[in-house]
Short mmCIF file of C-alpha atoms in Angstrom, two decimals:
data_model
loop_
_atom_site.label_atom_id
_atom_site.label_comp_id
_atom_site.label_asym_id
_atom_site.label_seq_id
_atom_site.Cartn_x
_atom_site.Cartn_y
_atom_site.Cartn_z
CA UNK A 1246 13.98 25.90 -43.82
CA UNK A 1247 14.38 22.45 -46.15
CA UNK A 1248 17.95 23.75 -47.44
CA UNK A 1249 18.39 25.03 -44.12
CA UNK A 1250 18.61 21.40 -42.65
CA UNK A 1251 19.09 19.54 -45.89
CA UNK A 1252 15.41 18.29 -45.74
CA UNK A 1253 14.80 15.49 -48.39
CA UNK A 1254 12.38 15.18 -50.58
CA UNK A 1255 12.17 11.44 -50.84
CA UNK A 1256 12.32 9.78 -47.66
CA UNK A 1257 9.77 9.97 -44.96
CA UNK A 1258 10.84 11.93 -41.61
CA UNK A 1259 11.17 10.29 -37.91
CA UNK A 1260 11.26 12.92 -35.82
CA UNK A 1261 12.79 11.67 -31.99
CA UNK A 1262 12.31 15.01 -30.01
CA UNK A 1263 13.83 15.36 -26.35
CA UNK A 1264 16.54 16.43 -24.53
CA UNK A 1265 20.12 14.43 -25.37
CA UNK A 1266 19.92 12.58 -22.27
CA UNK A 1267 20.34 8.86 -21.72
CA UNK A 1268 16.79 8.31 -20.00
CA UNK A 1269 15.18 9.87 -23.18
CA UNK A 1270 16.22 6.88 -25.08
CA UNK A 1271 17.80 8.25 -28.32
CA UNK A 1272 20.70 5.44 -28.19
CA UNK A 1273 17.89 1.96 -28.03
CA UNK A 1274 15.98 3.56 -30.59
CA UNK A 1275 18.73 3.09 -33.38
CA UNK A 1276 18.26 -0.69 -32.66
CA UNK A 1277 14.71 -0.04 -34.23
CA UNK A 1278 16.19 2.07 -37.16
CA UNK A 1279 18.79 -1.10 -37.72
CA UNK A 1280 15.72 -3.18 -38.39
CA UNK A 1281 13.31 -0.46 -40.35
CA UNK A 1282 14.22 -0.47 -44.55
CA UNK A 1283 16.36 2.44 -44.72
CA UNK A 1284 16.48 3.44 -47.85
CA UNK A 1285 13.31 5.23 -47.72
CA UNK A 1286 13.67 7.02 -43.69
CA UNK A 1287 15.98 9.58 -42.08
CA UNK A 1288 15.52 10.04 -37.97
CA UNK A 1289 16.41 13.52 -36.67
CA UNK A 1290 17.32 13.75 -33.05
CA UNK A 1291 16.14 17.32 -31.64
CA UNK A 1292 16.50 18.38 -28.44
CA UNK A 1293 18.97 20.51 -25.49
CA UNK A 1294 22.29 18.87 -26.28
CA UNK A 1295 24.22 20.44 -23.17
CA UNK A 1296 25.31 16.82 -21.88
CA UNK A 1297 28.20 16.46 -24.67
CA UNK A 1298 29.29 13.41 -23.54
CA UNK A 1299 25.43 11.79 -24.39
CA UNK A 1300 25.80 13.22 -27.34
CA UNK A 1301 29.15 11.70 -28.50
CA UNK A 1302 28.00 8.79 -27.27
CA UNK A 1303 24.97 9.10 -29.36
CA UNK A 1304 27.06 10.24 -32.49
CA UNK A 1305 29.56 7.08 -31.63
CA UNK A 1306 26.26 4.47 -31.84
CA UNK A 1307 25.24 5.95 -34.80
CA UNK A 1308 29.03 5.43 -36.88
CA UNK A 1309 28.75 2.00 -35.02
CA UNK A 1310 25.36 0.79 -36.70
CA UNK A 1311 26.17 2.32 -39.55
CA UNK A 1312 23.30 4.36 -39.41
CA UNK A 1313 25.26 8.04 -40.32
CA UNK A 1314 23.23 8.92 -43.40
CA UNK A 1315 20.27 7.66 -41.97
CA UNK A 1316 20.22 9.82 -38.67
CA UNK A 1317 21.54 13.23 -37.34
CA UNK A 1318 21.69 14.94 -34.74
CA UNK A 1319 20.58 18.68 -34.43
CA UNK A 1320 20.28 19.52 -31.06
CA UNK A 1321 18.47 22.77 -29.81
CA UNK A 1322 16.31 24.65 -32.25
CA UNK A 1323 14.37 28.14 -32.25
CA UNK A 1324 10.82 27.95 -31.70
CA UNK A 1325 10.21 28.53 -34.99
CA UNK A 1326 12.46 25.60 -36.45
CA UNK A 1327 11.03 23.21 -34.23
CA UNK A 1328 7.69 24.60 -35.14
CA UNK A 1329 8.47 23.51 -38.70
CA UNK A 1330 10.47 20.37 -37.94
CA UNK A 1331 7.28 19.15 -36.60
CA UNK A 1332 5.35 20.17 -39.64
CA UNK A 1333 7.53 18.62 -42.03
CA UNK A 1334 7.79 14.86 -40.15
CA UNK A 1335 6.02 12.12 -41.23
CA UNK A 1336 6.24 10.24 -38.01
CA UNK A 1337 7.25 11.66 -34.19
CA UNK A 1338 8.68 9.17 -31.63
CA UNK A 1339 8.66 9.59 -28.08
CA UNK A 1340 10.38 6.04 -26.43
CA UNK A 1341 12.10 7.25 -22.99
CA UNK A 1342 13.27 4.79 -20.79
CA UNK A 1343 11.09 5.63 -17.47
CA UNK A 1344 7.52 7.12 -17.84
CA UNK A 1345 7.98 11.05 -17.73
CA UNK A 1346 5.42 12.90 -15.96
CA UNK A 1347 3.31 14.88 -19.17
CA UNK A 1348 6.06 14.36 -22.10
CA UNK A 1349 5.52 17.89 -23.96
CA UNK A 1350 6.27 16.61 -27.09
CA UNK A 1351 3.55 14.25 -27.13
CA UNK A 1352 0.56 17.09 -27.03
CA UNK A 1353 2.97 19.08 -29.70
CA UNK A 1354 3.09 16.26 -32.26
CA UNK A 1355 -0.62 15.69 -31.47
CA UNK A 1356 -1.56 19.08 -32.01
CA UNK A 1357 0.85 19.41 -35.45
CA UNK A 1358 -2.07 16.47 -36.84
CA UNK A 1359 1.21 14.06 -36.75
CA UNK A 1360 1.43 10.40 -35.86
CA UNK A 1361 2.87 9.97 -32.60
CA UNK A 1362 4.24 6.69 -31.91
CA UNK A 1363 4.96 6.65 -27.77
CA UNK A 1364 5.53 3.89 -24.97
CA UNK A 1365 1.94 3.90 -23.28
CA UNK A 1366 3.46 4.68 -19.73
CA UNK A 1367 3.66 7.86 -17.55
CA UNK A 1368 1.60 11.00 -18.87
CA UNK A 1369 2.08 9.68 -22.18
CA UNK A 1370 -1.01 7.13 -21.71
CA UNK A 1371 -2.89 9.41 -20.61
CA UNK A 1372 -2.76 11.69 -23.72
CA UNK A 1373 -2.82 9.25 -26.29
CA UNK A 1374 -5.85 7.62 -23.89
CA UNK A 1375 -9.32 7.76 -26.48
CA UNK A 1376 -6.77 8.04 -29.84
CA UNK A 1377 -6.14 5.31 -32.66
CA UNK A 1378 -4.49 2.28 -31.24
CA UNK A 1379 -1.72 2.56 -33.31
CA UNK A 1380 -0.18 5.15 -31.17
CA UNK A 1381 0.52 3.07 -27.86
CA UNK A 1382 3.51 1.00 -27.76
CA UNK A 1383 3.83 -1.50 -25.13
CA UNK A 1384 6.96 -0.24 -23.29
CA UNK A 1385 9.95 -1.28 -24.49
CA UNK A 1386 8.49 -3.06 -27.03
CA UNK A 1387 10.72 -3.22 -30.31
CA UNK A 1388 8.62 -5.38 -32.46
CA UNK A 1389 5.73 -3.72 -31.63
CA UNK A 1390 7.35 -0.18 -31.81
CA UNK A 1391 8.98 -1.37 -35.38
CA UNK A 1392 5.57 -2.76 -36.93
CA UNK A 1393 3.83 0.64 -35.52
CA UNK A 1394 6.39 2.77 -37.76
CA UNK A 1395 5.58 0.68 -40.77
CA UNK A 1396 2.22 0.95 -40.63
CA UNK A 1397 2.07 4.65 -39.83
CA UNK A 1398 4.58 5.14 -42.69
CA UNK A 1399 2.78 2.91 -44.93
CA UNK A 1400 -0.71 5.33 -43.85
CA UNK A 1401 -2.52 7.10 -46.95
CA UNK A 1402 -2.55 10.76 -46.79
CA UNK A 1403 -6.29 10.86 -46.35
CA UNK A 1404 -6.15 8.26 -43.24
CA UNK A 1405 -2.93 10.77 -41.83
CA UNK A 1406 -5.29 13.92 -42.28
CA UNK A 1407 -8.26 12.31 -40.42
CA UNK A 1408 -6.29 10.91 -37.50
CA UNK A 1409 -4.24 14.31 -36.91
CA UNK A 1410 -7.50 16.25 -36.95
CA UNK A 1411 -8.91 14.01 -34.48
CA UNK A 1412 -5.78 14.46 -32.40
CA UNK A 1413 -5.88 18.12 -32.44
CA UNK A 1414 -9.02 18.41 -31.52
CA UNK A 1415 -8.12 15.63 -28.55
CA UNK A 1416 -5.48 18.25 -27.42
CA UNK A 1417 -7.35 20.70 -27.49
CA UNK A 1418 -10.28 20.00 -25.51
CA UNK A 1419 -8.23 18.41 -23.16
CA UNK A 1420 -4.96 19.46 -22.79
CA UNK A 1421 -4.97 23.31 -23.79
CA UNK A 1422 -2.82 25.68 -21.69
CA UNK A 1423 -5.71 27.27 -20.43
CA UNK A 1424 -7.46 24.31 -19.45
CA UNK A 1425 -4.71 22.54 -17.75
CA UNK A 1426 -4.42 25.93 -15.92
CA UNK A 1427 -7.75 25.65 -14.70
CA UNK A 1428 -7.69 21.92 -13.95
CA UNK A 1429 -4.71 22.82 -11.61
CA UNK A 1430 -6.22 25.63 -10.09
CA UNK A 1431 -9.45 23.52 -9.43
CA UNK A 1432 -7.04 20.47 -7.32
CA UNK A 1433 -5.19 23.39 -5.38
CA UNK A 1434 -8.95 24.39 -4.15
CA UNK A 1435 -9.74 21.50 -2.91
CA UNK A 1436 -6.45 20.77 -1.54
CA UNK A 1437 -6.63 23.93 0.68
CA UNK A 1438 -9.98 23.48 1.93
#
């Protein structure tokens, strides 16, 4: 999988999961790369990349801010990439530009024990709700969404292991398939009678 994708070995991994889509936010959030010390990051965009114009749009803003060996663009993976992707990032970013309605990738990075920086709007706040501060960004936020990624770069493994087993478990009592199932289930009950 790491000479799959060229994986490094040296720089810590930004993961920016989501659809290529302009609402998702991919193009504002090389503004915060510009600022971050890149010599020590690479940001991997992941997502469906069906809307080809976003995405040479994207790839355009990236030549732009000279930002090419610093961020790439992989579009849709398997399962089982993505799986790993997630398992090898440092960091996961999730900065769309209107609140979404659950965000998926939130709960995913939560439940791979990542660091999940995301604006606290939408579902998002509500799944990061009870979590370390660190992961709520105000929306829209740059300087606050820029000193968030250097502190959760600049986190000791120990402190990393700690807060992603305390955001697994926070998934998992409260967001599990199975639950959310139920939950749904329980507001269509009371709905009908």
């Amino acid at each position: 999988f790491i000479r799959k994708f060229n994986l490094p070995d040296d720089k810590k991994i930004i993961l920016f999961p989501g659809r290529l889509t302009k609402w998702k936010g991919q193009i504002e959030f090389l503004e915060i790369l510009n600022s971050l010390n890149s010599n020590n990051i690479v940001c991997y965009f992941i997502g469906d990349d069906k809307n080809t114009n976003y995405k040479l749009n994207l790839q355009k803003e990236i030549y732009k801010k000279k930002l090419r060996v610093e961020c790439k663009i992989f579009g849709h993976l398997s399962r089982e990439d993505m799986r790993l992707m997630y398992k090898s990032a440092d960091l996961i970013i999730s900065a769309p530009l209107q609140p979404e309605g659950f965000g998926r990738v939130i709960s995913e990075g939560l439940a791979m024990k990542k660091i999940v920086l995301c604006y606290n709007f939408g579902g998002a706040k509500e799944q990061i709700s009870g979590l370390d501060d660190l992961y709520a960004v105000e929306p829209y936020n740059k300087t606050q969404m820029i000193k968030n990624i250097n502190i959760a770069l600049g986190l000791s493994e120990n402190k990393k292991k700690q807060m992603g087993k305390i955001s697994r478990h926070h998934i998992q009592k409260n967001f599990s398939k199975q639950d959310m199932l139920e939950n749904y289930f329980k507001l269509y009950q009371k709905m009908i009678l």
